[in-house]
Structures are given as structure tokens and as C-alpha cells.
PDB file of C-alpha atoms in Angstrom:
ATOM      1  CA  GLU X  38     200.854 220.709 146.072  1.00 77.00           C
ATOM      2  CA  ARG X  39     200.787 216.962 146.321  1.00 85.00           C
ATOM      3  CA  PRO X  40     203.873 215.090 147.599  1.00 87.00           C
ATOM      4  CA  GLU X  41     204.194 212.910 144.508  1.00 87.00           C
ATOM      5  CA  VAL X  42     204.425 216.036 142.330  1.00 90.00           C
ATOM      6  CA  ARG X  43     207.295 217.401 144.453  1.00 91.00           C
ATOM      7  CA  MET X  44     209.080 214.027 144.381  1.00 92.00           C
ATOM      8  CA  MET X  45     208.750 213.801 140.603  1.00 93.00           C
ATOM      9  CA  ALA X  46     210.136 217.349 140.278  1.00 94.00           C
ATOM     10  CA  VAL X  47     213.194 216.478 142.398  1.00 94.00           C
ATOM     11  CA  SER X  48     213.731 213.321 140.353  1.00 93.00           C
ATOM     12  CA  GLN X  49     213.667 215.272 137.100  1.00 93.00           C
ATOM     13  CA  ILE X  50     215.929 218.029 138.447  1.00 95.00           C
ATOM     14  CA  LEU X  51     218.548 215.570 139.751  1.00 93.00           C
ATOM     15  CA  ALA X  52     218.570 213.801 136.375  1.00 91.00           C
ATOM     16  CA  THR X  53     219.912 217.017 134.799  1.00 92.00           C
ATOM     17  CA  LEU X  54     223.057 217.064 137.011  1.00 92.00           C
ATOM     18  CA  PRO X  55     222.130 220.504 138.375  1.00 95.00           C
ATOM     19  CA  GLU X  56     224.478 223.285 139.472  1.00 95.00           C
ATOM     20  CA  ASN X  57     225.284 223.717 143.180  1.00 95.00           C
ATOM     21  CA  PRO X  58     222.748 226.533 143.857  1.00 96.00           C
ATOM     22  CA  ILE X  59     219.932 224.243 142.712  1.00 96.00           C
ATOM     23  CA  LEU X  60     221.292 221.432 144.896  1.00 96.00           C
ATOM     24  CA  ASP X  61     221.383 223.886 147.816  1.00 95.00           C
ATOM     25  CA  GLN X  62     217.670 224.564 147.335  1.00 94.00           C
ATOM     26  CA  ILE X  63     216.937 220.835 147.314  1.00 93.00           C
ATOM     27  CA  GLY X  64     219.036 220.411 150.472  1.00 92.00           C
ATOM     28  CA  PHE X  65     217.166 223.260 152.159  1.00 90.00           C
ATOM     29  CA  THR X  66     213.906 221.538 151.241  1.00 82.00           C
ATOM     30  CA  LEU X  67     215.153 218.403 152.960  1.00 83.00           C
ATOM     31  CA  LEU X  68     215.625 220.373 156.195  1.00 85.00           C
ATOM     32  CA  ARG X  69     212.133 221.842 156.326  1.00 87.00           C
ATOM     33  CA  GLU X  70     209.989 219.432 154.312  1.00 87.00           C
ATOM     34  CA  PRO X  71     206.793 218.545 156.229  1.00 89.00           C
ATOM     35  CA  SER X  72     205.937 215.454 154.147  1.00 87.00           C
ATOM     36  CA  ARG X  73     207.666 212.275 155.322  1.00 85.00           C
ATOM     37  CA  GLN X  74     207.256 210.804 151.833  1.00 88.00           C
ATOM     38  CA  VAL X  75     209.016 213.713 150.123  1.00 89.00           C
ATOM     39  CA  LYS X  76     211.709 213.850 152.780  1.00 88.00           C
ATOM     40  CA  SER X  77     212.326 210.109 152.417  1.00 88.00           C
ATOM     41  CA  PHE X  78     212.573 210.323 148.636  1.00 91.00           C
ATOM     42  CA  VAL X  79     214.822 213.412 148.589  1.00 92.00           C
ATOM     43  CA  TYR X  80     217.122 212.020 151.276  1.00 90.00           C
ATOM     44  CA  GLY X  81     217.405 208.665 149.486  1.00 91.00           C
ATOM     45  CA  ALA X  82     218.142 210.287 146.136  1.00 93.00           C
ATOM     46  CA  MET X  83     220.759 212.595 147.633  1.00 94.00           C
ATOM     47  CA  LYS X  84     222.424 209.741 149.502  1.00 93.00           C
ATOM     48  CA  GLN X  85     222.517 207.405 146.498  1.00 94.00           C
ATOM     49  CA  LEU X  86     223.847 210.062 144.113  1.00 95.00           C
ATOM     50  CA  SER X  87     226.437 211.213 146.674  1.00 95.00           C
ATOM     51  CA  GLN X  88     228.083 207.803 146.261  1.00 94.00           C
ATOM     52  CA  SER X  89     228.466 208.007 142.476  1.00 93.00           C
ATOM     53  CA  PRO X  90     231.831 206.684 141.249  1.00 91.00           C
ATOM     54  CA  ILE X  91     231.679 208.176 137.746  1.00 90.00           C
ATOM     55  CA  GLU X  92     233.634 211.259 136.766  1.00 88.00           C
ATOM     56  CA  ILE X  93     230.749 213.227 135.267  1.00 89.00           C
ATOM     57  CA  GLU X  94     228.873 213.056 138.607  1.00 92.00           C
ATOM     58  CA  LYS X  95     231.880 213.675 140.927  1.00 92.00           C
ATOM     59  CA  GLU X  96     231.115 217.366 141.586  1.00 93.00           C
ATOM     60  CA  LEU X  97     227.450 216.554 142.146  1.00 94.00           C
ATOM     61  CA  ALA X  98     228.399 213.720 144.533  1.00 95.00           C
ATOM     62  CA  GLN X  99     230.776 215.891 146.571  1.00 96.00           C
ATOM     63  CA  HIS X 100     228.251 218.680 146.978  1.00 96.00           C
ATOM     64  CA  LEU X 101     225.497 216.235 147.942  1.00 95.00           C
ATOM     65  CA  LYS X 102     227.778 214.735 150.624  1.00 94.00           C
ATOM     66  CA  ALA X 103     228.225 218.198 152.138  1.00 94.00           C
ATOM     67  CA  LEU X 104     224.475 218.852 152.042  1.00 93.00           C
ATOM     68  CA  LEU X 105     223.749 215.531 153.725  1.00 91.00           C
ATOM     69  CA  LYS X 106     226.122 216.458 156.565  1.00 90.00           C
ATOM     70  CA  LEU X 107     224.263 219.758 156.986  1.00 88.00           C
ATOM     71  CA  ALA X 108     220.932 217.912 157.048  1.00 85.00           C
ATOM     72  CA  ASN X 109     222.235 216.060 160.121  1.00 81.00           C
ATOM     73  CA  ILE X 110     219.897 213.071 159.818  1.00 80.00           C
ATOM     74  CA  SER X 111     220.566 210.488 162.506  1.00 76.00           C
ATOM     75  CA  GLU X 112     220.666 206.738 161.853  1.00 73.00           C
ATOM     76  CA  GLU X 113     217.361 206.447 163.705  1.00 74.00           C
ATOM     77  CA  ASP X 114     215.763 209.097 161.482  1.00 78.00           C
ATOM     78  CA  GLU X 115     217.272 207.456 158.415  1.00 76.00           C
ATOM     79  CA  GLU X 116     215.703 204.123 159.329  1.00 75.00           C
ATOM     80  CA  THR X 117     212.294 205.814 159.588  1.00 73.00           C
ATOM     81  CA  LEU X 118     212.752 207.558 156.247  1.00 70.00           C
ATOM     82  CA  VAL X 119     213.617 204.330 154.428  1.00 62.00           C
ATOM     83  CA  ARG X 120     210.065 203.109 155.007  1.00 67.00           C
ATOM     84  CA  GLY X 121     208.589 205.848 152.835  1.00 72.00           C
ATOM     85  CA  SER X 122     208.993 206.788 149.221  1.00 88.00           C
ATOM     86  CA  ARG X 123     212.336 205.662 147.903  1.00 90.00           C
ATOM     87  CA  TYR X 124     215.087 206.219 145.402  1.00 92.00           C
ATOM     88  CA  GLN X 125     217.581 203.405 145.014  1.00 93.00           C
ATOM     89  CA  ARG X 126     220.576 203.242 142.681  1.00 95.00           C
ATOM     90  CA  ILE X 127     222.326 199.959 142.006  1.00 95.00           C
ATOM     91  CA  PRO X 128     225.735 200.292 140.323  1.00 94.00           C
ATOM     92  CA  VAL X 129     227.189 197.598 138.098  1.00 94.00           C
ATOM     93  CA  TYR X 130     230.357 199.491 137.330  1.00 93.00           C
ATOM     94  CA  SER X 131     234.040 198.730 136.867  1.00 92.00           C
ATOM     95  CA  GLN X 132     236.176 201.523 138.297  1.00 87.00           C
ATOM     96  CA  ALA X 133     239.241 200.136 136.484  1.00 88.00           C
ATOM     97  CA  LYS X 134     237.562 200.080 133.062  1.00 90.00           C
ATOM     98  CA  LYS X 135     235.294 203.066 133.832  1.00 87.00           C
ATOM     99  CA  GLU X 136     232.404 201.227 132.211  1.00 93.00           C
ATOM    100  CA  GLY X 137     229.132 199.833 133.423  1.00 95.00           C
ATOM    101  CA  PHE X 138     225.565 200.733 134.139  1.00 95.00           C
ATOM    102  CA  PHE X 139     223.375 201.948 136.978  1.00 95.00           C
ATOM    103  CA  VAL X 140     219.864 200.744 137.705  1.00 96.00           C
ATOM    104  CA  ASP X 141     217.717 203.506 139.190  1.00 95.00           C
ATOM    105  CA  LEU X 142     214.550 202.507 141.059  1.00 95.00           C
ATOM    106  CA  GLU X 143     212.006 205.050 142.266  1.00 95.00           C
ATOM    107  CA  SER X 144     208.852 204.520 144.282  1.00 93.00           C
ATOM    108  CA  MET X 145     206.662 207.523 145.122  1.00 92.00           C
ATOM    109  CA  VAL X 146     203.853 207.089 147.623  1.00 87.00           C
ATOM    110  CA  GLY X 147     201.129 209.704 148.020  1.00 81.00           C
ATOM    111  CA  THR X 148     199.326 210.639 151.197  1.00 78.00           C
ATOM    112  CA  ASP X 149     195.973 209.253 150.068  1.00 77.00           C
ATOM    113  CA  ASN X 150     197.023 205.825 148.756  1.00 75.00           C
ATOM    114  CA  VAL X 151     198.601 202.665 150.096  1.00 76.00           C
ATOM    115  CA  LEU X 152     200.062 201.695 146.736  1.00 81.00           C
ATOM    116  CA  PRO X 153     202.781 203.820 145.158  1.00 87.00           C
ATOM    117  CA  LYS X 154     201.495 206.555 142.857  1.00 89.00           C
ATOM    118  CA  HIS X 155     204.536 206.256 140.626  1.00 91.00           C
ATOM    119  CA  ILE X 156     207.136 203.536 140.100  1.00 94.00           C
ATOM    120  CA  THR X 157     210.102 203.869 137.755  1.00 95.00           C
ATOM    121  CA  ALA X 158     212.926 201.545 136.804  1.00 96.00           C
ATOM    122  CA  GLY X 159     215.625 203.094 134.666  1.00 96.00           C
ATOM    123  CA  MET X 160     219.148 202.448 133.524  1.00 96.00           C
ATOM    124  CA  ASP X 161     222.043 204.831 132.929  1.00 95.00           C
ATOM    125  CA  THR X 162     225.056 203.520 131.018  1.00 95.00           C
ATOM    126  CA  ILE X 163     228.663 204.516 130.606  1.00 94.00           C
ATOM    127  CA  PHE X 164     230.673 202.744 127.915  1.00 92.00           C
ATOM    128  CA  ASN X 165     233.790 203.956 126.109  1.00 86.00           C
ATOM    129  CA  GLY X 166     233.663 207.109 128.226  1.00 83.00           C
ATOM    130  CA  LEU X 167     230.197 208.075 127.002  1.00 90.00           C
ATOM    131  CA  PHE X 168     227.602 208.586 129.734  1.00 90.00           C
ATOM    132  CA  GLN X 169     224.018 208.008 128.618  1.00 92.00           C
ATOM    133  CA  LYS X 170     221.340 209.057 131.091  1.00 89.00           C
ATOM    134  CA  ASN X 171     218.093 207.093 130.881  1.00 87.00           C
ATOM    135  CA  SER X 172     219.247 204.543 128.315  1.00 91.00           C
ATOM    136  CA  LEU X 173     216.184 202.596 129.338  1.00 93.00           C
ATOM    137  CA  GLU X 174     213.242 203.612 131.495  1.00 94.00           C
ATOM    138  CA  VAL X 175     209.951 201.959 132.389  1.00 96.00           C
ATOM    139  CA  SER X 176     207.375 203.820 134.488  1.00 94.00           C
ATOM    140  CA  PHE X 177     204.003 203.057 135.968  1.00 92.00           C
ATOM    141  CA  THR X 178     201.729 205.766 137.309  1.00 90.00           C
ATOM    142  CA  GLN X 179     198.377 205.141 138.935  1.00 88.00           C
ATOM    143  CA  GLU X 180     195.614 207.164 140.523  1.00 84.00           C
ATOM    144  CA  ASP X 181     193.109 205.514 142.892  1.00 80.00           C
ATOM    145  CA  VAL X 182     193.718 201.889 141.844  1.00 81.00           C
ATOM    146  CA  GLU X 183     192.683 200.873 145.364  1.00 77.00           C
ATOM    147  CA  GLN X 184     189.065 201.697 144.457  1.00 79.00           C
ATOM    148  CA  TRP X 185     189.150 198.991 141.777  1.00 77.00           C
ATOM    149  CA  PHE X 186     190.437 196.431 144.277  1.00 76.00           C
ATOM    150  CA  GLU X 187     187.670 197.349 146.745  1.00 78.00           C
ATOM    151  CA  LYS X 188     185.038 196.680 144.073  1.00 79.00           C
ATOM    152  CA  LEU X 189     186.430 193.194 143.368  1.00 75.00           C
TER     153      LEU X 189
END
């Protein structure tokens, strides 16, 4: 199957705050994944979510930290992975008030395109103790847009 399909699947699975056995399968995929794009995306998502400060994601974060240690990715390897498909999470969160929001950015690059196949910008919010996943999400998906640029 195509790398962008696998990356989208991981993105959707992680959004559900999965149980540890599912996270173990994702971690195992990270160890043996042949696609640099998928490996880059999965590693980035795991790393970003492992740093979550909110209570509802604490168990997920702790388990992801353990899986990342098992993956044993060196700083050199990490630098190479950052150049591929990416998942970035930007927190704007007050630990004292336990309120804020998180901006999630995803870029999924396929093997047959230079431009990303899928780009998503989303926002998760937590106010008054209520966590709302995907309060806002904007996505762009393309297939073979490069052909249009070549014709111009």
C-alpha cells in the first residue's frame, strides 16, 4: 500500500488515544518500516505526543516515551527523518490553569510526488477541564498536481 495511506491511518489511530497494545504495534512498525516517509511521520507523531502535558494523554505519553527508547533512533537518524513527512504539535497551554490549545500540523509526502499529498492543520482545545479533539481542522489533499504545473 502507498505510504500516504499508512501515514493517514497512523494519524487517525493516534487521534483516538489508543490502548497500549495498539501503540505497541505502531512502535513495532517504526522499527521495521521500509518507507522513510512513513518512518519520519510515525517517529515525529510519537515524539510530539510523548511530550503531552495534559492529563488525558499522560498514559499515552508515557507509553510512547518507552516505545521511542526501544526504537533507539540516534540524533543523526532523527535529523534525517525530520526531512521527510512530518507531524508537529505546538502547545499553547498553561500547566497552572490546565487550559489552552494545541496546533497539530501534518505533512504527508508520497514516493511519486515532490509536493505533499496531504497537509492538515488542526487544533485541539482544553478549557474548563474539557478536552476537545479536532476543534478545528483544515486539510488539503492532492494527487498529481505537479502535472498541472508542468503544463503551465
